[in-house]
Amino acid sequence: MKKKLVGLIGILTLITILSACSNYKFKPDIEYEVEDFTAMNHRGEEVSLEQLKGKPWLAMFIFTNCTTICQPMTFNMTTIQEELEKRGVEDYNIVGFSVDPANDTPEVLSEYLSHYTLADESKWNLLTNYDQKWIEQFALNSFKSLVKMPKEGDQVIHGSTFYLVDEKGTAVKSYTGYSDSADGVPYETIAIDIETLIKERLDK
């Protein structure tokens, strides 16, 4: 009897979860227009805002000489991609803006990314080929995010936020990209948001 009851509860719980997912509506929590840009990715290819339009994309700010949060952030982004792969989501991009472009050449960025296991490397664009002043202004103007090269040392000041940009080039949601807590980064929520954005676009 107990086994039947536990089984029934499990089925009802699953039905409730599936129902909640099917009724999920994407709600933006920010609205930042991303400034037009053209940069070079880790494969040596030109990437522009215009090229990224048409699909949602996740943005982050990192650099390869970072001794603190950048490696965990990049790993967390690979975990999000795994969630997307599980859901069969393909229409998206991942964009990492280097905040240390003088050192982060395409070759250096490519070497950095090679240390991670990626579900689909073609979705990734680690960007560089701009100057320090530009990335600092771009981060502030487009994402309201602080990027600052310190007067001493080589550890660039930057945030740990992930941003979801919609197919029109507007940042519509922000998430924790790094956390000391095991459940601090909302991997599944981010994947669901991207999946929902794509579905809503296709339904229009």
Short mmCIF file of C-alpha atoms in Angstrom, two decimals:
data_model
loop_
_atom_site.label_atom_id
_atom_site.label_comp_id
_atom_site.label_asym_id
_atom_site.label_seq_id
_atom_site.Cartn_x
_atom_site.Cartn_y
_atom_site.Cartn_z
CA MET A 1 0.00 0.00 0.00
CA LYS A 2 2.82 2.33 0.93
CA LYS A 3 4.60 1.68 -2.38
CA LYS A 4 1.42 2.45 -4.31
CA LEU A 5 0.92 5.66 -2.34
CA VAL A 6 4.51 6.77 -2.93
CA GLY A 7 4.14 5.99 -6.63
CA LEU A 8 0.91 7.96 -6.86
CA ILE A 9 2.49 10.96 -5.11
CA GLY A 10 5.42 10.78 -7.54
CA ILE A 11 3.12 10.77 -10.57
CA LEU A 12 1.09 13.69 -9.23
CA THR A 13 4.27 15.65 -8.51
CA LEU A 14 5.55 15.01 -12.05
CA ILE A 15 2.23 16.14 -13.54
CA THR A 16 2.38 19.32 -11.46
CA ILE A 17 5.95 20.06 -12.60
CA LEU A 18 5.15 19.43 -16.27
CA SER A 19 2.06 21.61 -16.03
CA ALA A 20 4.06 24.42 -14.44
CA CYS A 21 6.70 24.20 -17.17
CA SER A 22 4.13 24.29 -19.98
CA ASN A 23 2.54 27.41 -18.48
CA TYR A 24 5.85 29.18 -17.88
CA LYS A 25 6.00 32.70 -19.24
CA PHE A 26 9.28 34.51 -19.72
CA LYS A 27 9.45 37.76 -17.76
CA PRO A 28 12.34 40.18 -18.40
CA ASP A 29 13.89 41.79 -15.32
CA ILE A 30 16.09 44.28 -17.21
CA GLU A 31 15.96 46.10 -20.54
CA TYR A 32 19.40 47.18 -21.75
CA GLU A 33 19.97 47.89 -25.43
CA VAL A 34 23.32 46.37 -26.40
CA GLU A 35 25.47 48.82 -28.34
CA ASP A 36 26.52 47.87 -31.84
CA PHE A 37 29.95 46.21 -31.95
CA THR A 38 32.31 44.26 -34.16
CA ALA A 39 35.01 42.10 -32.57
CA MET A 40 37.06 38.96 -33.24
CA ASN A 41 36.40 35.61 -31.63
CA HIS A 42 38.81 32.92 -30.42
CA ARG A 43 38.68 31.30 -33.86
CA GLY A 44 39.86 34.51 -35.54
CA GLU A 45 36.41 35.19 -37.01
CA GLU A 46 34.67 38.54 -37.07
CA VAL A 47 31.59 38.69 -34.83
CA SER A 48 29.15 41.59 -34.71
CA LEU A 49 25.93 42.39 -32.88
CA GLU A 50 24.12 42.21 -36.20
CA GLN A 51 25.40 38.65 -36.77
CA LEU A 52 24.20 37.58 -33.32
CA LYS A 53 20.70 38.92 -33.85
CA GLY A 54 18.01 36.37 -34.59
CA LYS A 55 18.98 34.09 -31.69
CA PRO A 56 19.17 34.62 -27.93
CA TRP A 57 22.67 34.65 -26.44
CA LEU A 58 24.32 34.57 -23.05
CA ALA A 59 26.97 37.18 -22.29
CA MET A 60 29.70 37.29 -19.66
CA PHE A 61 32.87 39.28 -18.96
CA ILE A 62 36.06 37.31 -18.31
CA PHE A 63 39.82 37.26 -18.99
CA THR A 64 42.34 34.45 -19.23
CA ASN A 65 44.82 35.72 -16.59
CA CYS A 66 42.06 35.96 -13.98
CA THR A 67 43.04 34.28 -10.71
CA THR A 68 39.61 34.31 -9.09
CA ILE A 69 36.16 33.95 -10.68
CA CYS A 70 36.68 33.63 -14.44
CA GLN A 71 37.47 29.93 -14.61
CA PRO A 72 34.48 28.98 -12.42
CA MET A 73 32.26 31.28 -14.50
CA THR A 74 33.39 29.63 -17.72
CA PHE A 75 32.80 26.18 -16.20
CA ASN A 76 29.33 27.28 -15.09
CA MET A 77 28.58 28.37 -18.63
CA THR A 78 29.55 24.89 -19.88
CA THR A 79 27.07 23.44 -17.37
CA ILE A 80 24.32 25.68 -18.75
CA GLN A 81 25.16 24.43 -22.24
CA GLU A 82 24.80 20.85 -21.00
CA GLU A 83 21.32 21.74 -19.70
CA LEU A 84 20.44 23.20 -23.09
CA GLU A 85 21.70 20.08 -24.84
CA LYS A 86 19.54 17.88 -22.59
CA ARG A 87 16.53 19.94 -23.64
CA GLY A 88 17.40 19.75 -27.32
CA VAL A 89 17.87 23.54 -27.55
CA GLU A 90 20.16 24.58 -30.41
CA ASP A 91 19.27 28.15 -31.46
CA TYR A 92 21.53 30.19 -29.16
CA ASN A 93 25.06 31.56 -28.70
CA ILE A 94 27.45 32.07 -25.79
CA VAL A 95 29.54 35.25 -25.85
CA GLY A 96 32.43 36.02 -23.51
CA PHE A 97 33.87 39.53 -23.75
CA SER A 98 37.52 39.68 -22.72
CA VAL A 99 38.15 42.52 -20.28
CA ASP A 100 41.90 42.26 -20.93
CA PRO A 101 42.10 42.52 -24.73
CA ALA A 102 45.76 43.55 -24.80
CA ASN A 103 46.72 40.09 -23.55
CA ASP A 104 43.79 38.00 -24.73
CA THR A 105 44.53 37.44 -28.39
CA PRO A 106 42.36 34.96 -30.32
CA GLU A 107 45.12 32.36 -29.88
CA VAL A 108 45.25 32.89 -26.10
CA LEU A 109 41.46 32.71 -25.84
CA SER A 110 41.39 29.54 -27.93
CA GLU A 111 43.97 27.91 -25.66
CA TYR A 112 41.96 28.98 -22.59
CA LEU A 113 38.74 27.48 -23.94
CA SER A 114 40.47 24.22 -24.93
CA HIS A 115 40.72 23.29 -21.24
CA TYR A 116 36.93 22.99 -20.97
CA THR A 117 34.63 20.22 -22.14
CA LEU A 118 32.06 21.86 -24.40
CA ALA A 119 28.80 20.35 -25.61
CA ASP A 120 29.12 22.41 -28.80
CA GLU A 121 32.15 24.65 -29.33
CA SER A 122 30.57 26.32 -32.37
CA LYS A 123 28.11 28.15 -30.09
CA TRP A 124 30.97 29.86 -28.22
CA ASN A 125 32.50 33.24 -29.08
CA LEU A 126 35.21 34.54 -26.77
CA LEU A 127 35.74 38.07 -28.08
CA THR A 128 38.70 40.44 -28.29
CA ASN A 129 40.42 42.79 -30.81
CA TYR A 130 39.26 46.04 -29.20
CA ASP A 131 41.00 48.35 -26.72
CA GLN A 132 40.66 48.61 -22.95
CA LYS A 133 38.77 51.89 -22.97
CA TRP A 134 36.22 50.50 -25.39
CA ILE A 135 35.37 47.38 -23.35
CA GLU A 136 35.05 49.43 -20.18
CA GLN A 137 32.58 51.81 -21.83
CA PHE A 138 30.78 49.01 -23.66
CA ALA A 139 30.21 47.01 -20.47
CA LEU A 140 28.87 50.08 -18.69
CA ASN A 141 26.67 51.35 -21.51
CA SER A 142 25.31 47.99 -22.68
CA PHE A 143 25.07 45.96 -19.47
CA LYS A 144 25.40 48.54 -16.66
CA SER A 145 28.42 46.49 -15.59
CA LEU A 146 31.72 47.79 -14.17
CA VAL A 147 34.95 46.85 -15.94
CA LYS A 148 38.11 48.60 -14.80
CA MET A 149 41.82 47.97 -15.30
CA PRO A 150 43.52 48.80 -11.97
CA LYS A 151 46.44 51.23 -11.80
CA GLU A 152 48.54 48.50 -10.21
CA GLY A 153 48.51 44.79 -10.99
CA ASP A 154 46.90 42.87 -13.83
CA GLN A 155 43.65 41.69 -12.26
CA VAL A 156 40.89 43.54 -14.08
CA ILE A 157 37.89 44.49 -11.97
CA HIS A 158 34.68 43.06 -13.42
CA GLY A 159 31.40 41.47 -12.40
CA SER A 160 30.34 37.83 -12.26
CA THR A 161 26.90 38.24 -13.82
CA PHE A 162 25.55 36.30 -16.79
CA TYR A 163 23.22 38.25 -19.09
CA LEU A 164 20.55 36.88 -21.40
CA VAL A 165 20.26 38.90 -24.60
CA ASP A 166 17.21 38.36 -26.79
CA GLU A 167 17.13 37.93 -30.56
CA LYS A 168 16.75 41.70 -31.04
CA GLY A 169 19.93 42.58 -29.16
CA THR A 170 18.37 43.63 -25.85
CA ALA A 171 19.67 42.30 -22.53
CA VAL A 172 16.50 41.09 -20.82
CA LYS A 173 17.65 39.12 -17.80
CA SER A 174 20.63 38.81 -15.45
CA TYR A 175 21.77 35.87 -13.34
CA THR A 176 24.44 34.92 -10.83
CA GLY A 177 27.35 33.56 -12.84
CA TYR A 178 29.53 32.62 -9.87
CA SER A 179 28.69 31.54 -6.36
CA ASP A 180 30.40 29.78 -3.45
CA SER A 181 27.14 27.93 -2.92
CA ALA A 182 26.55 24.74 -4.90
CA ASP A 183 23.07 25.86 -5.87
CA GLY A 184 23.88 29.54 -6.33
CA VAL A 185 23.97 29.55 -10.14
CA PRO A 186 20.50 28.91 -11.66
CA TYR A 187 21.60 26.59 -14.46
CA GLU A 188 18.18 25.09 -15.12
CA THR A 189 16.37 28.44 -14.92
CA ILE A 190 18.73 29.95 -17.50
CA ALA A 191 18.22 27.00 -19.84
CA ILE A 192 14.43 27.22 -19.44
CA ASP A 193 14.50 30.98 -20.11
CA ILE A 194 16.47 30.49 -23.33
CA GLU A 195 14.18 27.67 -24.42
CA THR A 196 11.11 29.80 -23.66
CA LEU A 197 12.45 32.80 -25.57
CA ILE A 198 13.01 30.62 -28.63
CA LYS A 199 9.54 29.07 -28.40
CA GLU A 200 7.87 32.47 -27.97
CA ARG A 201 9.72 33.78 -31.02
CA LEU A 202 8.63 30.81 -33.12
CA ASP A 203 5.01 31.17 -31.94
CA LYS A 204 4.79 34.78 -33.12
#
